[in-house]
Short mmCIF file of C-alpha atoms in Angstrom, two decimals:
data_model
loop_
_atom_site.label_atom_id
_atom_site.label_comp_id
_atom_site.label_asym_id
_atom_site.label_seq_id
_atom_site.Cartn_x
_atom_site.Cartn_y
_atom_site.Cartn_z
CA UNK A 1 -9.46 8.79 10.77
CA UNK A 2 -8.61 8.21 7.13
CA UNK A 3 -5.60 9.71 5.38
CA UNK A 4 -6.61 12.48 2.94
CA UNK A 5 -5.38 13.18 -0.60
CA UNK A 6 -4.65 14.68 -1.20
CA UNK A 7 21.71 26.33 13.57
CA UNK A 8 24.06 27.78 13.43
CA UNK A 9 27.85 27.71 12.83
CA UNK A 10 30.01 25.95 15.34
CA UNK A 11 33.18 27.59 16.61
CA UNK A 12 35.68 26.32 19.13
CA UNK A 13 38.96 27.42 20.67
CA UNK A 14 41.55 25.53 22.65
CA UNK A 15 42.15 26.75 26.21
CA UNK A 16 45.44 25.79 27.81
CA UNK A 17 46.11 22.17 26.94
CA UNK A 18 42.54 20.94 27.10
CA UNK A 19 41.52 18.94 24.02
CA UNK A 20 38.68 20.15 21.86
CA UNK A 21 35.35 18.45 22.45
CA UNK A 22 34.33 16.48 19.37
CA UNK A 23 31.48 17.96 17.33
CA UNK A 24 28.79 15.42 16.42
CA UNK A 25 28.65 14.74 12.69
CA UNK A 26 24.94 15.44 12.66
CA UNK A 27 25.52 18.94 14.04
CA UNK A 28 28.11 19.66 11.36
CA UNK A 29 25.65 18.61 8.65
CA UNK A 30 22.85 20.95 9.76
CA UNK A 31 22.49 23.76 7.19
CA UNK A 32 22.22 27.37 8.30
CA UNK A 33 19.12 27.62 6.11
CA UNK A 34 17.69 26.16 2.91
CA UNK A 35 17.84 29.20 0.65
CA UNK A 36 20.44 27.68 -1.64
CA UNK A 37 18.46 24.49 -2.18
CA UNK A 38 15.21 26.40 -2.67
CA UNK A 39 16.79 28.80 -5.16
CA UNK A 40 18.23 25.92 -7.15
CA UNK A 41 15.24 23.56 -7.04
CA UNK A 42 12.20 25.84 -7.26
CA UNK A 43 12.55 26.29 -11.06
CA UNK A 44 12.22 22.50 -11.43
CA UNK A 45 8.88 22.47 -9.58
CA UNK A 46 5.67 23.19 -11.50
CA UNK A 47 2.01 23.81 -10.78
CA UNK A 48 -0.48 21.62 -12.66
CA UNK A 49 -4.03 22.45 -13.70
CA UNK A 50 -6.13 19.55 -15.00
CA UNK A 51 -9.49 20.25 -16.64
CA UNK A 52 -11.73 17.21 -16.34
CA UNK A 53 -15.40 16.30 -16.27
CA UNK A 54 -16.73 16.96 -12.79
CA UNK A 55 -18.47 13.60 -12.62
CA UNK A 56 -15.15 11.80 -12.99
CA UNK A 57 -13.29 11.34 -9.73
CA UNK A 58 -9.89 9.77 -9.14
CA UNK A 59 -10.21 6.12 -8.18
CA UNK A 60 -7.94 6.66 -5.18
CA UNK A 61 -10.72 8.68 -3.53
CA UNK A 62 -12.53 5.42 -2.81
CA UNK A 63 -9.72 4.58 -0.41
CA UNK A 64 -8.34 7.93 0.66
CA UNK A 65 -11.12 10.55 0.64
CA UNK A 66 -10.36 14.19 -0.12
CA UNK A 67 -7.17 14.07 -2.21
CA UNK A 68 -5.27 17.29 -2.57
CA UNK A 69 -6.80 17.89 -6.00
CA UNK A 70 -10.41 17.36 -4.96
CA UNK A 71 -12.85 20.18 -4.33
CA UNK A 72 -13.84 20.25 -0.69
CA UNK A 73 -15.16 23.80 -0.36
CA UNK A 74 -16.45 25.00 -3.76
CA UNK A 75 -16.79 28.57 -2.52
CA UNK A 76 -13.05 28.76 -1.71
CA UNK A 77 -11.59 25.91 -3.74
CA UNK A 78 -10.74 25.58 -7.42
CA UNK A 79 -13.45 25.99 -10.10
CA UNK A 80 -15.66 23.02 -10.75
CA UNK A 81 -14.06 20.53 -13.03
CA UNK A 82 -10.53 21.79 -12.37
CA UNK A 83 -7.97 19.92 -10.27
CA UNK A 84 -4.87 21.63 -8.93
CA UNK A 85 -1.64 19.86 -8.14
CA UNK A 86 2.13 20.02 -8.31
CA UNK A 87 4.86 18.23 -10.19
CA UNK A 88 8.56 18.38 -10.98
CA UNK A 89 10.63 18.28 -14.15
CA UNK A 90 12.99 15.32 -14.46
CA UNK A 91 14.43 15.85 -17.94
CA UNK A 92 15.02 18.57 -20.51
CA UNK A 93 12.91 16.43 -22.82
CA UNK A 94 9.98 17.89 -20.87
CA UNK A 95 9.00 14.94 -18.69
CA UNK A 96 7.11 15.91 -15.52
CA UNK A 97 6.28 13.65 -12.57
CA UNK A 98 3.02 14.13 -10.66
CA UNK A 99 0.22 12.12 -9.00
CA UNK A 100 -2.27 10.07 -10.95
CA UNK A 101 -5.20 11.46 -8.97
CA UNK A 102 -4.31 14.99 -10.07
CA UNK A 103 -4.69 14.29 -13.81
CA UNK A 104 -6.93 11.22 -13.98
CA UNK A 105 -9.75 11.74 -16.47
CA UNK A 106 -8.42 15.13 -17.57
CA UNK A 107 -9.37 16.56 -20.96
CA UNK A 108 -6.55 19.11 -20.90
CA UNK A 109 -3.48 19.51 -18.70
CA UNK A 110 -1.53 22.75 -18.25
CA UNK A 111 1.82 23.14 -16.54
CA UNK A 112 2.84 26.49 -15.03
CA UNK A 113 6.56 27.04 -14.62
CA UNK A 114 8.20 29.05 -11.86
CA UNK A 115 8.67 32.02 -14.23
CA UNK A 116 4.91 32.25 -14.64
CA UNK A 117 4.75 30.84 -18.17
CA UNK A 118 2.26 28.09 -18.95
CA UNK A 119 2.68 25.12 -21.28
CA UNK A 120 0.28 22.42 -22.31
CA UNK A 121 1.19 18.84 -21.45
CA UNK A 122 0.16 15.38 -22.56
CA UNK A 123 -0.15 12.27 -20.42
CA UNK A 124 2.64 9.78 -21.08
CA UNK A 125 1.36 7.14 -18.68
CA UNK A 126 0.00 6.61 -15.19
CA UNK A 127 0.04 3.95 -12.49
CA UNK A 128 -2.99 4.06 -10.16
CA UNK A 129 -1.47 1.41 -7.90
CA UNK A 130 1.24 3.84 -6.77
CA UNK A 131 -0.68 7.03 -7.70
CA UNK A 132 2.08 8.20 -10.04
CA UNK A 133 1.87 9.75 -13.50
CA UNK A 134 4.27 11.18 -16.07
CA UNK A 135 3.44 14.15 -18.31
CA UNK A 136 5.28 15.48 -21.37
CA UNK A 137 5.55 19.11 -22.38
CA UNK A 138 7.64 20.74 -25.11
CA UNK A 139 11.35 20.08 -24.56
CA UNK A 140 13.66 22.99 -23.84
CA UNK A 141 17.35 23.28 -23.05
CA UNK A 142 16.69 25.90 -20.39
CA UNK A 143 14.39 23.69 -18.29
CA UNK A 144 15.54 23.23 -14.72
CA UNK A 145 15.70 19.55 -13.80
CA UNK A 146 15.32 17.85 -10.42
CA UNK A 147 17.56 14.89 -9.68
CA UNK A 148 16.51 11.72 -7.88
CA UNK A 149 17.97 10.91 -4.48
CA UNK A 150 18.23 7.64 -2.57
CA UNK A 151 15.19 7.28 -0.30
CA UNK A 152 16.60 4.11 1.26
CA UNK A 153 19.32 6.11 3.01
CA UNK A 154 16.85 8.62 4.49
CA UNK A 155 16.27 7.95 8.17
CA UNK A 156 13.73 9.39 10.64
CA UNK A 157 14.88 12.76 11.87
CA UNK A 158 16.49 13.76 8.55
CA UNK A 159 15.53 17.09 7.00
CA UNK A 160 12.82 17.08 4.33
CA UNK A 161 11.81 20.02 2.13
CA UNK A 162 8.51 20.20 0.23
CA UNK A 163 8.06 22.63 -2.65
CA UNK A 164 4.72 22.87 -4.41
CA UNK A 165 1.50 24.77 -5.02
CA UNK A 166 -0.81 24.25 -2.02
CA UNK A 167 -4.21 25.81 -2.70
CA UNK A 168 -2.77 27.11 -5.99
CA UNK A 169 -0.05 29.15 -4.26
CA UNK A 170 2.92 28.27 -6.43
CA UNK A 171 6.48 28.16 -5.15
CA UNK A 172 5.54 27.43 -1.55
CA UNK A 173 8.36 26.00 0.56
CA UNK A 174 7.90 24.06 3.81
CA UNK A 175 10.49 22.24 5.88
CA UNK A 176 10.31 19.41 8.40
CA UNK A 177 11.84 16.07 9.18
CA UNK A 178 11.21 12.53 8.09
CA UNK A 179 8.81 11.22 10.73
CA UNK A 180 8.76 7.54 9.75
CA UNK A 181 9.38 5.07 6.95
CA UNK A 182 7.39 2.23 5.40
CA UNK A 183 3.95 3.54 6.35
CA UNK A 184 0.94 1.49 5.20
CA UNK A 185 -2.07 3.81 4.87
CA UNK A 186 -4.31 1.28 3.07
CA UNK A 187 -4.03 3.11 -0.25
CA UNK A 188 -3.11 0.03 -2.26
CA UNK A 189 -1.24 -3.26 -2.35
CA UNK A 190 2.20 -1.62 -2.49
CA UNK A 191 1.97 0.89 0.36
CA UNK A 192 5.43 1.87 1.57
CA UNK A 193 5.13 5.60 2.21
CA UNK A 194 7.56 8.04 3.75
CA UNK A 195 5.94 10.13 6.49
CA UNK A 196 6.99 13.75 6.91
CA UNK A 197 5.94 16.65 9.11
CA UNK A 198 6.86 19.22 6.44
CA UNK A 199 3.61 21.12 5.91
CA UNK A 200 1.81 19.83 2.81
CA UNK A 201 -1.78 20.55 1.82
CA UNK A 202 -4.20 20.24 -1.08
CA UNK A 203 -2.34 21.28 -4.20
CA UNK A 204 0.94 19.74 -3.02
CA UNK A 205 -0.08 16.46 -4.64
CA UNK A 206 2.61 15.28 -7.02
CA UNK A 207 5.20 17.75 -5.79
CA UNK A 208 8.72 16.75 -4.76
CA UNK A 209 10.02 16.04 -1.28
CA UNK A 210 13.71 16.96 -1.19
CA UNK A 211 16.45 15.91 1.19
CA UNK A 212 19.03 18.32 2.62
CA UNK A 213 21.21 17.77 -0.46
CA UNK A 214 18.46 19.01 -2.77
CA UNK A 215 17.64 15.60 -4.26
CA UNK A 216 14.13 14.23 -4.70
CA UNK A 217 13.52 11.50 -2.12
CA UNK A 218 9.72 11.34 -2.41
CA UNK A 219 6.60 12.35 -4.32
CA UNK A 220 4.09 14.01 -1.99
CA UNK A 221 0.82 12.12 -2.25
CA UNK A 222 -1.47 12.16 0.79
CA UNK A 223 -2.15 13.76 4.15
CA UNK A 224 -3.72 12.50 7.33
CA UNK A 225 -6.06 15.18 8.63
CA UNK A 226 -9.49 15.60 10.24
CA UNK A 227 -9.91 19.02 8.60
CA UNK A 228 -8.51 18.51 5.10
CA UNK A 229 -5.45 20.67 5.82
CA UNK A 230 -2.01 20.03 7.23
CA UNK A 231 -1.63 18.80 10.80
CA UNK A 232 1.94 17.60 10.41
CA UNK A 233 1.28 14.15 8.95
CA UNK A 234 2.02 13.85 5.24
CA UNK A 235 2.95 10.92 3.05
CA UNK A 236 5.21 10.59 0.01
CA UNK A 237 6.01 7.77 -2.40
CA UNK A 238 9.71 6.92 -1.87
CA UNK A 239 11.97 7.97 -4.71
CA UNK A 240 13.41 4.47 -5.09
CA UNK A 241 9.89 3.26 -5.87
CA UNK A 242 8.88 6.26 -7.95
CA UNK A 243 12.02 6.28 -10.07
CA UNK A 244 11.46 2.75 -11.39
CA UNK A 245 7.75 3.37 -12.02
CA UNK A 246 8.56 6.60 -13.86
CA UNK A 247 11.17 4.84 -15.98
CA UNK A 248 8.67 2.24 -17.12
CA UNK A 249 5.99 4.82 -17.81
CA UNK A 250 8.36 6.83 -20.03
CA UNK A 251 9.58 3.75 -21.88
CA UNK A 252 6.29 1.90 -22.38
CA UNK A 253 3.46 4.07 -21.03
CA UNK A 254 2.51 1.40 -18.49
CA UNK A 255 3.91 -0.65 -15.63
CA UNK A 256 4.46 -4.39 -15.71
CA UNK A 257 4.54 -6.23 -12.40
CA UNK A 258 5.30 -9.78 -11.50
CA UNK A 259 2.24 -11.81 -10.49
CA UNK A 260 1.87 -15.18 -8.75
CA UNK A 261 -1.89 -15.33 -8.20
CA UNK A 262 -2.50 -15.56 -4.46
CA UNK A 263 -4.61 -13.74 -1.90
CA UNK A 264 -2.63 -13.09 1.25
CA UNK A 265 -3.38 -12.43 4.90
CA UNK A 266 -1.16 -11.19 7.71
CA UNK A 267 -0.39 -13.75 10.39
CA UNK A 268 -1.93 -12.72 13.69
CA UNK A 269 -0.94 -14.17 17.04
CA UNK A 270 -4.05 -16.35 16.95
CA UNK A 271 -3.29 -17.66 13.46
CA UNK A 272 0.32 -18.31 14.44
CA UNK A 273 -0.82 -20.28 17.46
CA UNK A 274 -3.41 -22.22 15.47
CA UNK A 275 -0.83 -23.23 12.85
CA UNK A 276 1.89 -23.95 15.40
CA UNK A 277 4.22 -21.29 13.99
CA UNK A 278 7.13 -19.83 15.91
CA UNK A 279 6.35 -16.22 14.96
CA UNK A 280 3.96 -14.01 13.01
CA UNK A 281 6.49 -13.37 10.22
CA UNK A 282 5.43 -14.28 6.71
CA UNK A 283 2.25 -14.18 4.66
CA UNK A 284 -0.61 -16.67 4.87
CA UNK A 285 -2.01 -17.87 1.54
CA UNK A 286 -5.78 -17.49 1.79
CA UNK A 287 -6.69 -18.38 -1.78
CA UNK A 288 -5.14 -19.45 -5.09
CA UNK A 289 -6.28 -18.12 -8.45
CA UNK A 290 -7.03 -20.85 -11.00
CA UNK A 291 -4.45 -21.27 -13.77
CA UNK A 292 -2.04 -18.89 -12.06
CA UNK A 293 1.70 -19.36 -11.45
CA UNK A 294 0.91 -20.27 -7.83
CA UNK A 295 -1.67 -22.85 -8.91
CA UNK A 296 0.65 -24.42 -11.47
CA UNK A 297 3.49 -24.54 -8.92
CA UNK A 298 1.33 -26.38 -6.40
CA UNK A 299 0.89 -23.70 -3.75
CA UNK A 300 -2.00 -24.39 -1.41
CA UNK A 301 -4.34 -22.37 0.74
CA UNK A 302 -2.87 -22.46 4.25
CA UNK A 303 0.74 -22.26 3.08
CA UNK A 304 2.81 -19.66 4.90
CA UNK A 305 5.29 -17.88 2.62
CA UNK A 306 8.34 -16.89 4.65
CA UNK A 307 10.95 -15.96 2.02
CA UNK A 308 11.42 -15.07 -1.64
CA UNK A 309 14.74 -15.96 -3.21
CA UNK A 310 16.22 -16.50 0.23
CA UNK A 311 15.16 -13.05 1.46
CA UNK A 312 12.85 -13.15 4.48
CA UNK A 313 9.34 -11.70 4.05
CA UNK A 314 7.85 -10.30 7.26
CA UNK A 315 4.32 -9.55 6.04
CA UNK A 316 2.02 -9.68 2.97
CA UNK A 317 2.85 -6.11 1.96
CA UNK A 318 6.57 -6.81 1.82
CA UNK A 319 5.96 -9.96 -0.22
CA UNK A 320 3.60 -8.18 -2.63
CA UNK A 321 6.12 -5.42 -3.26
CA UNK A 322 8.96 -7.90 -3.74
CA UNK A 323 6.95 -9.84 -6.33
CA UNK A 324 5.76 -6.67 -8.08
CA UNK A 325 9.31 -5.38 -8.41
CA UNK A 326 10.25 -8.43 -10.46
CA UNK A 327 9.56 -8.85 -14.14
CA UNK A 328 7.03 -11.24 -15.69
CA UNK A 329 8.80 -14.36 -16.91
CA UNK A 330 11.35 -14.29 -14.09
CA UNK A 331 11.77 -17.50 -12.12
CA UNK A 332 11.62 -17.21 -8.33
CA UNK A 333 11.85 -19.55 -5.35
CA UNK A 334 9.43 -19.25 -2.44
CA UNK A 335 10.14 -20.73 0.97
CA UNK A 336 6.92 -21.90 2.60
CA UNK A 337 5.79 -23.64 5.74
CA UNK A 338 3.26 -26.42 5.08
CA UNK A 339 2.07 -28.80 7.77
CA UNK A 340 4.95 -27.76 10.00
CA UNK A 341 7.60 -28.46 7.38
CA UNK A 342 9.62 -25.90 5.40
CA UNK A 343 9.70 -26.54 1.66
CA UNK A 344 10.74 -24.56 -1.40
CA UNK A 345 8.57 -23.97 -4.44
CA UNK A 346 9.82 -22.69 -7.81
CA UNK A 347 7.53 -20.75 -10.11
CA UNK A 348 7.62 -18.38 -13.06
CA UNK A 349 6.05 -14.96 -12.64
CA UNK A 350 3.23 -13.92 -14.93
CA UNK A 351 1.95 -10.44 -15.78
CA UNK A 352 -0.41 -8.82 -13.31
CA UNK A 353 -3.33 -7.60 -15.40
CA UNK A 354 -5.77 -6.86 -12.59
CA UNK A 355 -4.69 -5.47 -9.24
CA UNK A 356 -5.36 -7.84 -6.40
CA UNK A 357 -5.85 -6.91 -2.76
CA UNK A 358 -5.18 -9.06 0.23
CA UNK A 359 -8.14 -10.70 1.87
CA UNK A 360 -8.71 -9.39 5.37
CA UNK A 361 -10.10 -11.19 8.37
CA UNK A 362 -11.43 -9.66 11.56
CA UNK A 363 -9.11 -10.48 14.47
CA UNK A 364 -10.35 -12.92 17.09
CA UNK A 365 -10.82 -11.69 20.67
CA UNK A 366 -11.54 -13.34 23.98
CA UNK A 367 -14.82 -15.35 23.86
CA UNK A 368 -17.23 -15.84 26.72
CA UNK A 369 -18.46 -19.38 26.28
CA UNK A 370 -17.61 -22.95 25.28
CA UNK A 371 -19.85 -22.92 22.19
CA UNK A 372 -18.52 -21.53 18.92
CA UNK A 373 -21.84 -19.74 18.44
CA UNK A 374 -22.91 -20.54 14.87
CA UNK A 375 -25.85 -22.36 13.31
CA UNK A 376 -24.91 -23.97 9.99
CA UNK A 377 -26.67 -25.85 7.19
CA UNK A 378 -25.68 -27.63 4.03
CA UNK A 379 -25.03 -25.59 0.88
CA UNK A 380 -27.69 -24.94 -1.76
CA UNK A 381 -26.69 -26.68 -4.98
CA UNK A 382 -26.65 -23.44 -6.98
CA UNK A 383 -24.22 -21.80 -4.55
CA UNK A 384 -22.07 -24.91 -4.49
CA UNK A 385 -21.70 -24.75 -8.27
CA UNK A 386 -20.92 -21.02 -8.17
CA UNK A 387 -18.14 -21.66 -5.65
CA UNK A 388 -16.80 -24.58 -7.69
CA UNK A 389 -17.13 -26.98 -4.76
CA UNK A 390 -17.58 -30.72 -4.87
CA UNK A 391 -20.80 -32.33 -3.74
CA UNK A 392 -21.13 -32.28 0.05
CA UNK A 393 -18.24 -29.84 0.56
CA UNK A 394 -18.76 -26.85 2.84
CA UNK A 395 -21.46 -25.67 5.25
CA UNK A 396 -23.19 -22.29 5.34
CA UNK A 397 -23.56 -20.10 8.42
CA UNK A 398 -27.22 -19.27 8.93
CA UNK A 399 -26.89 -17.45 12.24
CA UNK A 400 -24.11 -16.05 14.44
CA UNK A 401 -24.90 -15.70 18.12
CA UNK A 402 -23.77 -12.35 19.58
CA UNK A 403 -21.07 -12.46 22.23
CA UNK A 404 -19.71 -15.85 21.16
CA UNK A 405 -16.27 -16.75 19.78
CA UNK A 406 -17.70 -16.86 16.24
CA UNK A 407 -19.09 -13.34 16.56
CA UNK A 408 -15.90 -12.03 18.11
CA UNK A 409 -13.87 -13.59 15.30
CA UNK A 410 -15.94 -11.77 12.68
CA UNK A 411 -17.85 -14.69 11.17
CA UNK A 412 -20.97 -13.56 9.32
CA UNK A 413 -24.29 -14.95 8.19
CA UNK A 414 -23.81 -16.35 4.67
CA UNK A 415 -20.16 -17.30 5.17
CA UNK A 416 -19.34 -20.74 3.81
CA UNK A 417 -16.97 -22.74 6.01
CA UNK A 418 -14.75 -24.85 3.74
CA UNK A 419 -12.17 -26.15 6.21
CA UNK A 420 -11.68 -26.32 9.95
CA UNK A 421 -8.34 -27.12 11.54
CA UNK A 422 -6.92 -27.98 8.11
CA UNK A 423 -9.59 -30.60 7.32
CA UNK A 424 -12.41 -30.30 4.80
CA UNK A 425 -15.83 -29.57 6.31
CA UNK A 426 -18.64 -31.58 4.71
CA UNK A 427 -21.13 -31.61 7.55
CA UNK A 428 -21.80 -30.07 10.93
CA UNK A 429 -20.02 -32.90 12.72
CA UNK A 430 -16.75 -32.04 10.97
CA UNK A 431 -16.92 -28.52 12.31
CA UNK A 432 -17.83 -29.70 15.79
CA UNK A 433 -14.95 -32.18 15.84
CA UNK A 434 -12.40 -29.57 14.82
CA UNK A 435 -13.76 -27.17 17.46
CA UNK A 436 -13.56 -29.71 20.26
CA UNK A 437 -10.06 -30.83 19.29
CA UNK A 438 -8.86 -27.22 19.32
CA UNK A 439 -10.47 -26.67 22.74
CA UNK A 440 -8.76 -29.74 24.16
CA UNK A 441 -5.40 -28.47 22.89
CA UNK A 442 -6.18 -24.94 24.15
CA UNK A 443 -5.53 -23.29 20.83
CA UNK A 444 -7.67 -21.39 18.27
CA UNK A 445 -9.39 -23.31 15.51
CA UNK A 446 -8.52 -21.99 12.08
CA UNK A 447 -11.42 -21.86 9.64
CA UNK A 448 -11.13 -21.39 5.89
CA UNK A 449 -14.16 -19.39 4.83
CA UNK A 450 -15.65 -18.33 1.49
CA UNK A 451 -17.22 -14.88 1.70
CA UNK A 452 -18.56 -13.43 -1.52
CA UNK A 453 -15.81 -13.66 -4.11
CA UNK A 454 -13.06 -13.93 -1.49
CA UNK A 455 -11.64 -16.80 0.50
CA UNK A 456 -9.99 -16.10 3.84
CA UNK A 457 -8.77 -17.75 7.02
CA UNK A 458 -10.47 -16.84 10.30
CA UNK A 459 -9.01 -17.93 13.65
CA UNK A 460 -11.67 -18.54 16.33
CA UNK A 461 -10.51 -18.50 19.93
CA UNK A 462 -11.53 -21.49 22.06
CA UNK A 463 -10.36 -20.38 25.50
CA UNK A 464 -12.97 -19.80 28.16
CA UNK A 465 -13.64 -16.14 28.95
#
């Protein structure tokens, strides 16, 4: 199922000489209701109408179908060519935060305030990678302004309050708790969503998620639902991410991110075993971009990046976000594991001009035979030149036998095997040797494979089924 875009007072009395029972701090912090917060914050929340060509769709739909602003039922939804969303005012200069997919491709953008008045707005800048955008309407001293809160201090179980315009119904308030942190919903390379069970639906996109103090701790962005409506699983961009993106958009109209030029893979149990690692923490370098900071610093495919600037990196997503949060031109130090040894590599970040996504490999599963299960041939010269390979390097998979370790590992016809067990593959015998050695040592054999424009590592199990 794909995510879709979209108390009481406490009283006590002492009896005889018995001491009072302590009242948990959490119970003392529970509000009687949220009317005060809603009354104060609702004027800072706006409804957004974006008029755009119907053939233009937000790019995020390719990953998360049915965003809040998308028409799903034309007979009951917004008019064709019109996207509905929410936003919130962050300054009396007229700056409004919303989602990129609400306004992307819009010809005109209108903002409706809580008093019913409507103002036109212009796009200041947007960031598709985090699905955030900033609008600008006429400044006014009487504009209500929402203040940012600290999303890092918000823990599961804390109150969350969503105010927005679901289905065009402005000023709608829903309340729930933070369900989880750091959710990866495959929306982009910097996924780090807050999950809430406060009811949010289509039209809530871009609206604020408040904490119990009335501060913005998230920007509502997506829902997970089989029916396109709320089922208690909503996602918001954390305020500590959004605030920095918004700042850059206001100052420059765009976002600059640090870039090192690598494709990364998570380290599975099989990959960890094949490389002799002690854990699955870190990020495996699957490929290096030519003339990139990583290339110039000497990083190699097969390196495992475990830390940046002394801070441990548990997975590719954490590393990607840490790099992106740094500025181009900044010097960083990466700790990597190479051939069983830990070394440090210094490099200077460049500007990320094109968003990169991590290469993904199918996980290996238990095989049912001693044969790897592939038929390979030498590479055609034209393909060798396109891949930039030296003469004799690499073999191509012509056939994958069903039910074999190769099939279970996700190898495909047309894949080009570049390395096996860390050694270059120039002929079938090289692949066979690496396979047999891995079988003798009862560990997976790690293949480096070229597939289309991507290069990835694929662990193939060797144990008998």
